[in-house]
Short mmCIF file of N, CA and C in Angstrom, two decimals:
data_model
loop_
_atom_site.label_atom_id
_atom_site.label_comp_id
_atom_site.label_asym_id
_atom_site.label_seq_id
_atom_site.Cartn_x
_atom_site.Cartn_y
_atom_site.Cartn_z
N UNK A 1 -89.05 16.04 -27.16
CA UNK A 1 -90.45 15.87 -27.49
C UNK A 1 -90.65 14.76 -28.52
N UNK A 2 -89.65 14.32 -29.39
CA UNK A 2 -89.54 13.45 -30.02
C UNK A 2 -89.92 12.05 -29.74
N UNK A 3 -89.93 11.70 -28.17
CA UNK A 3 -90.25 10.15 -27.50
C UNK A 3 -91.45 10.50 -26.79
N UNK A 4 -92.03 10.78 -27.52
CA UNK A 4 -94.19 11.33 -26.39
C UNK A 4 -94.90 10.77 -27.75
N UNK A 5 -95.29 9.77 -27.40
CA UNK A 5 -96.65 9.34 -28.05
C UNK A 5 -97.82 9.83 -27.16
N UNK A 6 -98.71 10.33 -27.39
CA UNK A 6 -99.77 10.89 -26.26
C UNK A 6 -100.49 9.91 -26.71
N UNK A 7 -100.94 9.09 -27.58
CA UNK A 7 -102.06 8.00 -28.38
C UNK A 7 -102.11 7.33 -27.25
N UNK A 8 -100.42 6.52 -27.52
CA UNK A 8 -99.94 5.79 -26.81
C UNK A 8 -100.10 5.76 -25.04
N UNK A 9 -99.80 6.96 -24.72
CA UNK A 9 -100.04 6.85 -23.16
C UNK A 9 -101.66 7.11 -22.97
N UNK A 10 -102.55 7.79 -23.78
CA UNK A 10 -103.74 7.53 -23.35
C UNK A 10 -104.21 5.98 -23.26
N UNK A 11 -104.31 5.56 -24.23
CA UNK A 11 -104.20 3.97 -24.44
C UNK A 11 -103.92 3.27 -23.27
N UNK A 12 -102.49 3.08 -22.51
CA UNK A 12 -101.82 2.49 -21.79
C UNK A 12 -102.80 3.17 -20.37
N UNK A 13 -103.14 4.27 -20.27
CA UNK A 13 -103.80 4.88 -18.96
C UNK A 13 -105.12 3.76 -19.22
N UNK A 14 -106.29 4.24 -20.19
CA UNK A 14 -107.09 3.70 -20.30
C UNK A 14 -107.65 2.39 -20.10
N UNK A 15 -106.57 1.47 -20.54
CA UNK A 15 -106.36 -0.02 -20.40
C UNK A 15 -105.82 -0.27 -18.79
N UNK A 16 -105.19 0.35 -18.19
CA UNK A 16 -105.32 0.26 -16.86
C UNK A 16 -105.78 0.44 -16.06
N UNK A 17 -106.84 1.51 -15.99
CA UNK A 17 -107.98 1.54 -15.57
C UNK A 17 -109.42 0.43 -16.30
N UNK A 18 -109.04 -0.20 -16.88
CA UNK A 18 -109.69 -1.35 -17.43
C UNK A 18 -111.03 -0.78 -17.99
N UNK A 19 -111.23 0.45 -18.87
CA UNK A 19 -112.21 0.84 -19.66
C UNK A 19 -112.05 0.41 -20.95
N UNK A 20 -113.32 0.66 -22.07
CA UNK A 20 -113.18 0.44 -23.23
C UNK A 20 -112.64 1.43 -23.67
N UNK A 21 -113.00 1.31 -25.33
CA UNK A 21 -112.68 2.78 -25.75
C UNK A 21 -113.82 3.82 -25.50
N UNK A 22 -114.95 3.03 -25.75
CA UNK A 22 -116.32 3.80 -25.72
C UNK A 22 -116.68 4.17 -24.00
N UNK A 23 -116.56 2.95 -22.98
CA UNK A 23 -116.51 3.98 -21.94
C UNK A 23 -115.90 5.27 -21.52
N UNK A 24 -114.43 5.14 -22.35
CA UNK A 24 -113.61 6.19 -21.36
C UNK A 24 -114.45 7.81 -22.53
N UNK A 25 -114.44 7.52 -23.54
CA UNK A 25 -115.30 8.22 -24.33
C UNK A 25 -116.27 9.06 -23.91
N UNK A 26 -117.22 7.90 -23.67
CA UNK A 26 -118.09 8.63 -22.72
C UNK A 26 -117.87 9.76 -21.49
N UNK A 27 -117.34 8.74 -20.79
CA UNK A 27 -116.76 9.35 -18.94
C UNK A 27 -116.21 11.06 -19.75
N UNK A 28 -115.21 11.31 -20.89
CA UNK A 28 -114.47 12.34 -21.33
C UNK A 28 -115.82 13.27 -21.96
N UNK A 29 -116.64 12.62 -22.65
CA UNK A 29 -117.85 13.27 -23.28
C UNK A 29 -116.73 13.80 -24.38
N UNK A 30 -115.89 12.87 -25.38
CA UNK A 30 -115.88 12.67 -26.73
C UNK A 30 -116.08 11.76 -27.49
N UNK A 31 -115.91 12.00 -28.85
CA UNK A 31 -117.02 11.07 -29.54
C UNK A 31 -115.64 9.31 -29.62
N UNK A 32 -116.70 8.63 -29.76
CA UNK A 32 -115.39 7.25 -29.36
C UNK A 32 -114.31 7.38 -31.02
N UNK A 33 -115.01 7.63 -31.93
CA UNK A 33 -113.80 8.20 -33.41
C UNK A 33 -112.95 9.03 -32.68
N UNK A 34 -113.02 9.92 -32.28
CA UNK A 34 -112.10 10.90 -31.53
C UNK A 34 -111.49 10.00 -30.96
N UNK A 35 -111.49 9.52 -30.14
CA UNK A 35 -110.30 8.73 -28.97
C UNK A 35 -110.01 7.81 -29.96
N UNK A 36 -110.37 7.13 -30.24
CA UNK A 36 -109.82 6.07 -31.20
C UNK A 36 -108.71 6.54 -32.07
N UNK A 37 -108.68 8.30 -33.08
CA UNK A 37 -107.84 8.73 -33.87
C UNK A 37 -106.49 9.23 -32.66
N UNK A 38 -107.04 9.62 -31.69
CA UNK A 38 -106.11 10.50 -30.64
C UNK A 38 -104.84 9.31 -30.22
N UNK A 39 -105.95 7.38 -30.11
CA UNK A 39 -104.78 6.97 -29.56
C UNK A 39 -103.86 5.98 -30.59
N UNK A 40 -104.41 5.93 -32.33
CA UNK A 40 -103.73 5.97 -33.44
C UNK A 40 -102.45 6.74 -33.40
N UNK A 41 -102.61 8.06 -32.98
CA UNK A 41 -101.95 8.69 -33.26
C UNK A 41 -102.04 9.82 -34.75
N UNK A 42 -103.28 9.41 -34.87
CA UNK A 42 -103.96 10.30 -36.40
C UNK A 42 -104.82 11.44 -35.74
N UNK A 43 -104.79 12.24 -34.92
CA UNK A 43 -105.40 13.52 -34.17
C UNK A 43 -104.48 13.50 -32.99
N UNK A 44 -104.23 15.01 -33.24
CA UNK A 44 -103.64 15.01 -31.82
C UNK A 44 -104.82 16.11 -30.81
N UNK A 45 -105.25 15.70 -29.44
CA UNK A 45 -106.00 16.54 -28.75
C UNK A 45 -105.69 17.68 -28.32
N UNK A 46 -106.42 18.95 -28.06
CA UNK A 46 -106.43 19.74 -27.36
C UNK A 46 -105.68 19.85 -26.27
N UNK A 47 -105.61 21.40 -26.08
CA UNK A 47 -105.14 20.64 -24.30
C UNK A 47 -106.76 21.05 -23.63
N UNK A 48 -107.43 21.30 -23.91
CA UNK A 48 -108.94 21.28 -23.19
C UNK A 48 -109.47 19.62 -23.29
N UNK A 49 -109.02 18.57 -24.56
CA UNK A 49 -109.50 17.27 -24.71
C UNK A 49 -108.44 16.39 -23.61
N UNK A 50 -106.74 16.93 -23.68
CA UNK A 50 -106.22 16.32 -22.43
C UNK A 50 -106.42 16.66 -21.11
N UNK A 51 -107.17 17.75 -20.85
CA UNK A 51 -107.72 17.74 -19.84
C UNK A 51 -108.38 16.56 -18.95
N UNK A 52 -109.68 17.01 -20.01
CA UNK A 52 -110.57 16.02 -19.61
C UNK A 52 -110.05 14.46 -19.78
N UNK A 53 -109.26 14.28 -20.38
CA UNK A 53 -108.89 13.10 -20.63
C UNK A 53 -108.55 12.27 -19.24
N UNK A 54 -107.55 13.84 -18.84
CA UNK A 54 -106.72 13.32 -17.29
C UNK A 54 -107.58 13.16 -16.35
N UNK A 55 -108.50 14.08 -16.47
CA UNK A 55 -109.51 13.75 -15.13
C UNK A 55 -110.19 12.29 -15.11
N UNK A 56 -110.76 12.34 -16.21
CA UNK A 56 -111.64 10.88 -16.48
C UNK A 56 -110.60 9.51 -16.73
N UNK A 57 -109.47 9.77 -16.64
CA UNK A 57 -108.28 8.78 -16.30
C UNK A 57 -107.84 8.93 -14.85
N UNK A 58 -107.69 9.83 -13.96
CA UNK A 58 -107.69 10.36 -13.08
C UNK A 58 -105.70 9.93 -12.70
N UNK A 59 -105.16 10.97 -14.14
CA UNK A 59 -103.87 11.32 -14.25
C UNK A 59 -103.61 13.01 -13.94
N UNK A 60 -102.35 13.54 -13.42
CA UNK A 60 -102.10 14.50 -14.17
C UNK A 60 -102.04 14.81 -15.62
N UNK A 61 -102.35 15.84 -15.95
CA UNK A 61 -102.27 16.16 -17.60
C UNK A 61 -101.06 15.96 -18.05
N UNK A 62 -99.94 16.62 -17.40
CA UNK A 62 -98.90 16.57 -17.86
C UNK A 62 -98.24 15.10 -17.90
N UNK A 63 -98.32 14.25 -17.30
CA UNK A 63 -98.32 12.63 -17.75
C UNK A 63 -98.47 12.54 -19.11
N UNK A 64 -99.16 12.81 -19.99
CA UNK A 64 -98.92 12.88 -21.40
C UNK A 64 -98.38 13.38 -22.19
N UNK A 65 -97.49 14.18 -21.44
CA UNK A 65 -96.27 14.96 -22.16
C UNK A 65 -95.01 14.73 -21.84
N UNK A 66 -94.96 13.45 -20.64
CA UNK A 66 -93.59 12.80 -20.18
C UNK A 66 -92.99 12.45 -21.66
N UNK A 67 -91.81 12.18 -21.75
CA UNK A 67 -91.13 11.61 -22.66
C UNK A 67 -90.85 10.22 -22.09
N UNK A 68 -90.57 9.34 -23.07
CA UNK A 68 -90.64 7.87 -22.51
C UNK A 68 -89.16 7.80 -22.18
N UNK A 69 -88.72 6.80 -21.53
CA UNK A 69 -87.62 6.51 -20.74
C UNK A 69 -87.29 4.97 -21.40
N UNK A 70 -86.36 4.79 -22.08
CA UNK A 70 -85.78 3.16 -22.55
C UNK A 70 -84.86 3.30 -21.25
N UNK A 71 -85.39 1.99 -20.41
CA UNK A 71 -84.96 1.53 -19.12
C UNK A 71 -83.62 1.20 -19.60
N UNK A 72 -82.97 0.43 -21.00
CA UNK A 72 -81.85 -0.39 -21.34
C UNK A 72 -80.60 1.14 -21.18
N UNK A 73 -81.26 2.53 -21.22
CA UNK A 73 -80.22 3.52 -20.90
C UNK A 73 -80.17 3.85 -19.23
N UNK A 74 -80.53 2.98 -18.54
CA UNK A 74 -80.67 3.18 -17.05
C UNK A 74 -79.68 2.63 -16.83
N UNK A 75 -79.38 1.20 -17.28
CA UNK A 75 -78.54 0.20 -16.51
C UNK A 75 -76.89 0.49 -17.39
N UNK A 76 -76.19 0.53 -16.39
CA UNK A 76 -74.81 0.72 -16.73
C UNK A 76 -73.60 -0.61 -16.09
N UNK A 77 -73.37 -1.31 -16.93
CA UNK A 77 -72.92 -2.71 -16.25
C UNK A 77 -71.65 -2.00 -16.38
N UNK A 78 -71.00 -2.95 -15.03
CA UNK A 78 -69.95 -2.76 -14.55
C UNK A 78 -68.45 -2.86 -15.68
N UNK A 79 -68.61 -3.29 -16.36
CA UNK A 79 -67.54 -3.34 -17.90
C UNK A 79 -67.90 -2.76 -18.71
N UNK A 80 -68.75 -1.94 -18.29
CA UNK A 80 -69.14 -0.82 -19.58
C UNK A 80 -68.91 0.80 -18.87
N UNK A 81 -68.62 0.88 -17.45
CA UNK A 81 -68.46 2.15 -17.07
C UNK A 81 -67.49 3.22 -17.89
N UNK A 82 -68.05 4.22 -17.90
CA UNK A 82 -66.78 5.26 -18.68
C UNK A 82 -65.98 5.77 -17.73
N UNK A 83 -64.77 5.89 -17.75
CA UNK A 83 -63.63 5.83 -16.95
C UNK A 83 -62.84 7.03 -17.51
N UNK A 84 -62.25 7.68 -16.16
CA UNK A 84 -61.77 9.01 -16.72
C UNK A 84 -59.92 9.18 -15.42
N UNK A 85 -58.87 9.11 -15.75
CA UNK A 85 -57.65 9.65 -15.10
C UNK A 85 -57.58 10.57 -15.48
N UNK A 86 -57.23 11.46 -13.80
CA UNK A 86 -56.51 12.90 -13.78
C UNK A 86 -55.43 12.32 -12.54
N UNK A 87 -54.26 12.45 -13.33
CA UNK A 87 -53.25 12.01 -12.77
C UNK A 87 -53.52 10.99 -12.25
N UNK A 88 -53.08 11.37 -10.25
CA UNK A 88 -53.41 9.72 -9.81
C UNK A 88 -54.53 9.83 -9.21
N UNK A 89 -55.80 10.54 -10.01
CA UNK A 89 -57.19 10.12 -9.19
C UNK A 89 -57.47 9.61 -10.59
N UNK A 90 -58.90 8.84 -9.91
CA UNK A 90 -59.13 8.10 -11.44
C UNK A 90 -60.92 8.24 -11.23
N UNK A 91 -61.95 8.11 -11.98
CA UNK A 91 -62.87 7.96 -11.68
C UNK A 91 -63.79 6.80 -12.74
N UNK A 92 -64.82 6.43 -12.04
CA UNK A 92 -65.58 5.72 -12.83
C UNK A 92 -67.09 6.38 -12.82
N UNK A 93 -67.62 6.56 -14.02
CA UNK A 93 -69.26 7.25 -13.98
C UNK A 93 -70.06 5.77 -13.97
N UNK A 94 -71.48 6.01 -12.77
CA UNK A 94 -72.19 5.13 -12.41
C UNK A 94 -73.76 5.23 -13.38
N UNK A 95 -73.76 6.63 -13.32
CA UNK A 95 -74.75 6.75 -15.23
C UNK A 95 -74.12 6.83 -16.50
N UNK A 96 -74.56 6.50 -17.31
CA UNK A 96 -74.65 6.30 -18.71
C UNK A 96 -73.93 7.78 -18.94
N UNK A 97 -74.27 9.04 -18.20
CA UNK A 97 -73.91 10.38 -18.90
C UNK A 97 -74.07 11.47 -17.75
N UNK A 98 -73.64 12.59 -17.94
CA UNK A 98 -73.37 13.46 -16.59
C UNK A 98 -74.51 14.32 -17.18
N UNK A 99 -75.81 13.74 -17.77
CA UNK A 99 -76.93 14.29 -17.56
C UNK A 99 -78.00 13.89 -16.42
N UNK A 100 -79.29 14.77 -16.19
CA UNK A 100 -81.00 14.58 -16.05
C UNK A 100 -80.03 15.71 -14.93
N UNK A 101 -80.54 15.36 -12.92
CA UNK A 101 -80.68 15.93 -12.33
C UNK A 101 -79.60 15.60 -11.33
N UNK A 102 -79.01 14.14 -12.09
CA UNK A 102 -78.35 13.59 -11.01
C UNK A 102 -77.17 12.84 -11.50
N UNK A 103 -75.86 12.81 -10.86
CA UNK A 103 -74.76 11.95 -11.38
C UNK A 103 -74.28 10.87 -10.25
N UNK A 104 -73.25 9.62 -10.03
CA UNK A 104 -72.92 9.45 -9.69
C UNK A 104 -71.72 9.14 -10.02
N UNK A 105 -70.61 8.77 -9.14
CA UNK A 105 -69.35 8.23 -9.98
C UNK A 105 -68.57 7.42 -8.34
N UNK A 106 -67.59 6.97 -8.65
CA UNK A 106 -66.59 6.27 -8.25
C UNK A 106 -65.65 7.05 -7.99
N UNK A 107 -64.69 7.43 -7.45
CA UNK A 107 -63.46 8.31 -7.47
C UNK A 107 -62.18 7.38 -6.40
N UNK A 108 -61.19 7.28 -7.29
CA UNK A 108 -60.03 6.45 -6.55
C UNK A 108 -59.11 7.30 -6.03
N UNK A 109 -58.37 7.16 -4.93
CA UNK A 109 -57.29 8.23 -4.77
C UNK A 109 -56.47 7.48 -3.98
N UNK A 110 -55.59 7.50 -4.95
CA UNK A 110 -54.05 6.76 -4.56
C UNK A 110 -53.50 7.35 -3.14
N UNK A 111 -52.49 6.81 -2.56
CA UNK A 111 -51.81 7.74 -1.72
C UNK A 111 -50.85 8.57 -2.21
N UNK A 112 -50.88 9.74 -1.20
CA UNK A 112 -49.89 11.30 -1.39
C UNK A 112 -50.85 11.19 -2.45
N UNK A 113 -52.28 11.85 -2.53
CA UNK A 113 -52.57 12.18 -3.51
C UNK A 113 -53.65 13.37 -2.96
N UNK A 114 -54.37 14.59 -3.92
CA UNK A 114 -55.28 15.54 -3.63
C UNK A 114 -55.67 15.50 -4.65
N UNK A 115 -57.48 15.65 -4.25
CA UNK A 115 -58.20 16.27 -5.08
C UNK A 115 -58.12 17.47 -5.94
N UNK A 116 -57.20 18.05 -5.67
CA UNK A 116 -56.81 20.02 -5.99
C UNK A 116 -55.70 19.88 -5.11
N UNK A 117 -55.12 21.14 -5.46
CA UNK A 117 -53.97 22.10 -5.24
C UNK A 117 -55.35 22.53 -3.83
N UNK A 118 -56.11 22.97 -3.84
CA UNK A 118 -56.86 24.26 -3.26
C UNK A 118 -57.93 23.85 -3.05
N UNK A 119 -58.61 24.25 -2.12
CA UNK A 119 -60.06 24.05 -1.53
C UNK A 119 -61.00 24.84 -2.59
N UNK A 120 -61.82 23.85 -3.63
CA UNK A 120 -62.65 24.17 -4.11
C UNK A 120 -64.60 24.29 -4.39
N UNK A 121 -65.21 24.90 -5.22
CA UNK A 121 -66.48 25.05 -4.70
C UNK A 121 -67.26 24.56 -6.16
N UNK A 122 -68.25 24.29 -6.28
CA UNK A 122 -69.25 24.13 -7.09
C UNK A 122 -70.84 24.46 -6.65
N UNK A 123 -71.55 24.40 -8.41
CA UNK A 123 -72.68 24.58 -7.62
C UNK A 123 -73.69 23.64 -7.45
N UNK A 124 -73.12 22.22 -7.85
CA UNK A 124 -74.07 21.04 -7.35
C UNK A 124 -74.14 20.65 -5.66
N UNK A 125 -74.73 20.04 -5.08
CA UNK A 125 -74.65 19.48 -3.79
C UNK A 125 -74.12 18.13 -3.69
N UNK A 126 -73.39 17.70 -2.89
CA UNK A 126 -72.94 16.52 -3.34
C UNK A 126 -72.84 15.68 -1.95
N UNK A 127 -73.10 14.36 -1.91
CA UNK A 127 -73.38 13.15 -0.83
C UNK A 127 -72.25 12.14 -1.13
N UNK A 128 -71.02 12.26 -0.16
CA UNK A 128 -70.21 11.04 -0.72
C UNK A 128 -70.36 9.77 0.52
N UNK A 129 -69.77 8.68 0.27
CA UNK A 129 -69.57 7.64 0.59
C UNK A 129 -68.54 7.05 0.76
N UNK A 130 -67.73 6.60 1.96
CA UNK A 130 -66.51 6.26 2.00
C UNK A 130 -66.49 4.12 1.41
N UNK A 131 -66.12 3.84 0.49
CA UNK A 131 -66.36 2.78 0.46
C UNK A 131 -65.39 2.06 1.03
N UNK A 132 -64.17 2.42 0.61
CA UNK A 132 -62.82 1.47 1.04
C UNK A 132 -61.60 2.69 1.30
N UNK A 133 -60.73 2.38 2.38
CA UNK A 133 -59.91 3.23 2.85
C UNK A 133 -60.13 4.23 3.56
N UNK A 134 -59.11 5.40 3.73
CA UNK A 134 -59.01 6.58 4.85
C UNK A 134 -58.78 7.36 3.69
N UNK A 135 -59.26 8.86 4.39
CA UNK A 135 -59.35 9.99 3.51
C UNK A 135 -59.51 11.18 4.03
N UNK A 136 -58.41 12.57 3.77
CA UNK A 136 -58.99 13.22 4.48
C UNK A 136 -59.44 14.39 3.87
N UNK A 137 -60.57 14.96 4.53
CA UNK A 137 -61.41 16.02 3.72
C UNK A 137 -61.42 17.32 4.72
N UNK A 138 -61.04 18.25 3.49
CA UNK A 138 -60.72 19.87 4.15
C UNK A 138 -62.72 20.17 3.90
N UNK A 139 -63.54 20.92 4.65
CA UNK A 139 -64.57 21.56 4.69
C UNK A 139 -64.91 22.72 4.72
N UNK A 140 -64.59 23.77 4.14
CA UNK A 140 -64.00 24.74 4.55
C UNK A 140 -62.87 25.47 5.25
N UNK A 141 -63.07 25.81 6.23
CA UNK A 141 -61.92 25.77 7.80
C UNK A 141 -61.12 24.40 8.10
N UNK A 142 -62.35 23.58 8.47
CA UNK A 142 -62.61 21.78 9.25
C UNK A 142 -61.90 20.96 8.40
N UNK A 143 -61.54 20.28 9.14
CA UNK A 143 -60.56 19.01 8.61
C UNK A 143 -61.40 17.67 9.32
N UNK A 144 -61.48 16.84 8.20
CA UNK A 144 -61.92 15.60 9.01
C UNK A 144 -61.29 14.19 8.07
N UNK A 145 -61.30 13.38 9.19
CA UNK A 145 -60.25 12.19 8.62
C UNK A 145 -61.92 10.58 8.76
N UNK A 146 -62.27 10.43 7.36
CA UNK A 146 -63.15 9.94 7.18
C UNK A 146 -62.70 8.31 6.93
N UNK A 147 -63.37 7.36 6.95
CA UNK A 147 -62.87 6.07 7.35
C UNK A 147 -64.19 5.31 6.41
N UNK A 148 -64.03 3.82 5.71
CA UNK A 148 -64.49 3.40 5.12
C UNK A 148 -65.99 2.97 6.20
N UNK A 149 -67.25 3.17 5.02
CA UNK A 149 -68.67 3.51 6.33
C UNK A 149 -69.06 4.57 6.30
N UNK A 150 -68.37 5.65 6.55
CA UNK A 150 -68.18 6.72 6.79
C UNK A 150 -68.86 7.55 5.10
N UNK A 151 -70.35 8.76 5.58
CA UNK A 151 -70.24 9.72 4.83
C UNK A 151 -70.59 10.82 5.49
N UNK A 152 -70.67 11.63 4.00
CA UNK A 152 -70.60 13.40 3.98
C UNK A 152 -71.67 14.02 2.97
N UNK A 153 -72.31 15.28 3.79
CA UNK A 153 -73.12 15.78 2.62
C UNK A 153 -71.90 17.24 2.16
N UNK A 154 -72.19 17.79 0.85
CA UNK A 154 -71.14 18.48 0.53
C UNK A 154 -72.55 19.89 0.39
N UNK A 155 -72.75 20.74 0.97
CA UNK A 155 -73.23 21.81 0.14
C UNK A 155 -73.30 22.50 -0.60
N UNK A 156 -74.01 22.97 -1.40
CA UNK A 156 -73.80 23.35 -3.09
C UNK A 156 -72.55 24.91 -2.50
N UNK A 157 -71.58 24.91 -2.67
CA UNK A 157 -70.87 26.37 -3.33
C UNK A 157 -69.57 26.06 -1.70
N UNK A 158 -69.96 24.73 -0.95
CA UNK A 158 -69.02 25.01 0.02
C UNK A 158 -67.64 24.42 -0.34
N UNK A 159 -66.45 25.45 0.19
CA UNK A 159 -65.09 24.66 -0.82
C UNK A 159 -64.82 23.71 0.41
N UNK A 160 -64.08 22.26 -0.47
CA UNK A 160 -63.96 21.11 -0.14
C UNK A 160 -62.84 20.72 -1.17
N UNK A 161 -61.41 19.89 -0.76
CA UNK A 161 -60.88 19.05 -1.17
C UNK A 161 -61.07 17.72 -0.41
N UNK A 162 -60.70 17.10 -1.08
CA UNK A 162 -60.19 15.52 -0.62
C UNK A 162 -58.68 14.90 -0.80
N UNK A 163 -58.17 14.76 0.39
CA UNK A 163 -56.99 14.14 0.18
C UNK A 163 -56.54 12.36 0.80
N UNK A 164 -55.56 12.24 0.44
CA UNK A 164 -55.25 10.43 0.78
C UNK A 164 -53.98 10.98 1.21
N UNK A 165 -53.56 10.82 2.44
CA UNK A 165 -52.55 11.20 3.27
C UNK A 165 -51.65 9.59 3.57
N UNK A 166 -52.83 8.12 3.32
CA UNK A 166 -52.71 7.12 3.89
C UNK A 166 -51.58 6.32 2.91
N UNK A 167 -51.67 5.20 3.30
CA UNK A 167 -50.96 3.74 2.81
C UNK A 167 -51.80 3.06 1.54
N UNK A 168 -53.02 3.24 1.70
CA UNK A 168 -54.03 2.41 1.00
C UNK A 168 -54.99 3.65 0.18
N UNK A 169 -54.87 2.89 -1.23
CA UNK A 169 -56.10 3.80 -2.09
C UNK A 169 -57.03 3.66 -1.16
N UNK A 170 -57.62 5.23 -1.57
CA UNK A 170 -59.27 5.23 -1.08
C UNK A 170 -60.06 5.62 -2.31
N UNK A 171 -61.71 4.40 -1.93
CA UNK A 171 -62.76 4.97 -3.00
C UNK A 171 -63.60 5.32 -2.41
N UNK A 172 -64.39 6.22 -3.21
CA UNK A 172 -65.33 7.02 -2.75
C UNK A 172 -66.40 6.97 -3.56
N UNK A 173 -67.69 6.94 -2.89
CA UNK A 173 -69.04 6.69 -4.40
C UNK A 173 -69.81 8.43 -4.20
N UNK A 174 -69.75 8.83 -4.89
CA UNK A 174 -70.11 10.02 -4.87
C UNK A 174 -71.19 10.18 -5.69
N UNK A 175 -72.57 11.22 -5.16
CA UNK A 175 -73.58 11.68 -6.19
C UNK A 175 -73.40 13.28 -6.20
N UNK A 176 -73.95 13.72 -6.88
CA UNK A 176 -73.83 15.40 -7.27
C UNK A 176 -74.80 15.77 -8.07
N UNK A 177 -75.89 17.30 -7.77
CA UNK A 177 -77.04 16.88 -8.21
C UNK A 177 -76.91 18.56 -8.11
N UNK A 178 -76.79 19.65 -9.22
CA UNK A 178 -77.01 19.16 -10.36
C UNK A 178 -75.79 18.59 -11.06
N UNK A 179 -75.40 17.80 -12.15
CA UNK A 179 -74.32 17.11 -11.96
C UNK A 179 -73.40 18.31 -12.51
N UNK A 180 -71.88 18.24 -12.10
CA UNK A 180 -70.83 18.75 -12.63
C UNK A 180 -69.87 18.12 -12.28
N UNK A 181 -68.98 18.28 -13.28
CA UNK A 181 -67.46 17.27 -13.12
C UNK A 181 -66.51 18.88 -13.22
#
């Protein structure tokens, strides 16, 4: 709650809809001192004043209770990935952090190599991507021998290893949502 200016995003709504202060004032039926302190940041409104605010902006309400997003924690350049070995798999994270709703990562797998001892389960859902090499993936029962091109959706709780049976590392771009490592 710490990154919500509500001043601020009324302001930024307001100005995009290209009102004054005193029109949008009006349109809200508060007094234009009121909006003026609300988008200072010296009053904070109601939620009956963000109401009306949203309508006569014609936002959801809750838009003013987003927390702001610094885009510069979006981008994760390629020499800055955090990098993690377990044995001979290796991985690279494609976000900043194995937070929000969603992860991605990189995963290398040498040959004669497994994901596990054992066919395991989680409770994220997960979408991989064969980028480079052969790979083969237990699905439960099912065995399938996946080829670079080649993807898979993983269902949340179904057990799944991955193995490299081949000649050539294989990578894999993987998302997982909610994230778990």
């Amino acid at each position: 709650m710490e990154n919500i200016d509500i001043g601020k995003k009324v302001e930024k709504f307001r100005k995009e809809k290209g009102y004054s202060s005193r029109e949008l004032a009006k349109i809200a039926d508060i007094t234009p001192s009121m909006l003026s302190q609300i988008e200072r940041g010296l009053a904070n409104p109601s939620i009956q004043t963000l109401k009306v605010l949203a309508k006569a902006l014609d936002v959801p309400t809750f838009s003013f209770l987003l927390e702001e997003t610094n885009t510069e924690d979006l981008v994760v350049r390629y020499n800055e990935r955090k990098k993690m070995v377990v044995e001979n798999i290796s991985y690279e994270l494609l976000s900043h952090e194995f937070t929000g709703s969603l992860a991605a990562a990189i995963m290398y797998i040498q040959p004669d190599t497994s994901s596990s001892e054992k066919l395991l389960e989680h409770k994220g859902e997960e979408a991989a991507y064969i980028l480079q090499g052969k790979i083969k993936l237990y699905l439960d029962e099912s065995e399938y021998i996946l080829e670079a091109g080649d993807s898979v959706r993983i269902p949340a709780y179904m057990k799944h290893k991955w193995e490299n049976i081949f000649e050539e590392k294989a990578a894999i771009l993987f998302s997982v949502t909610p994230p778990a490592f």
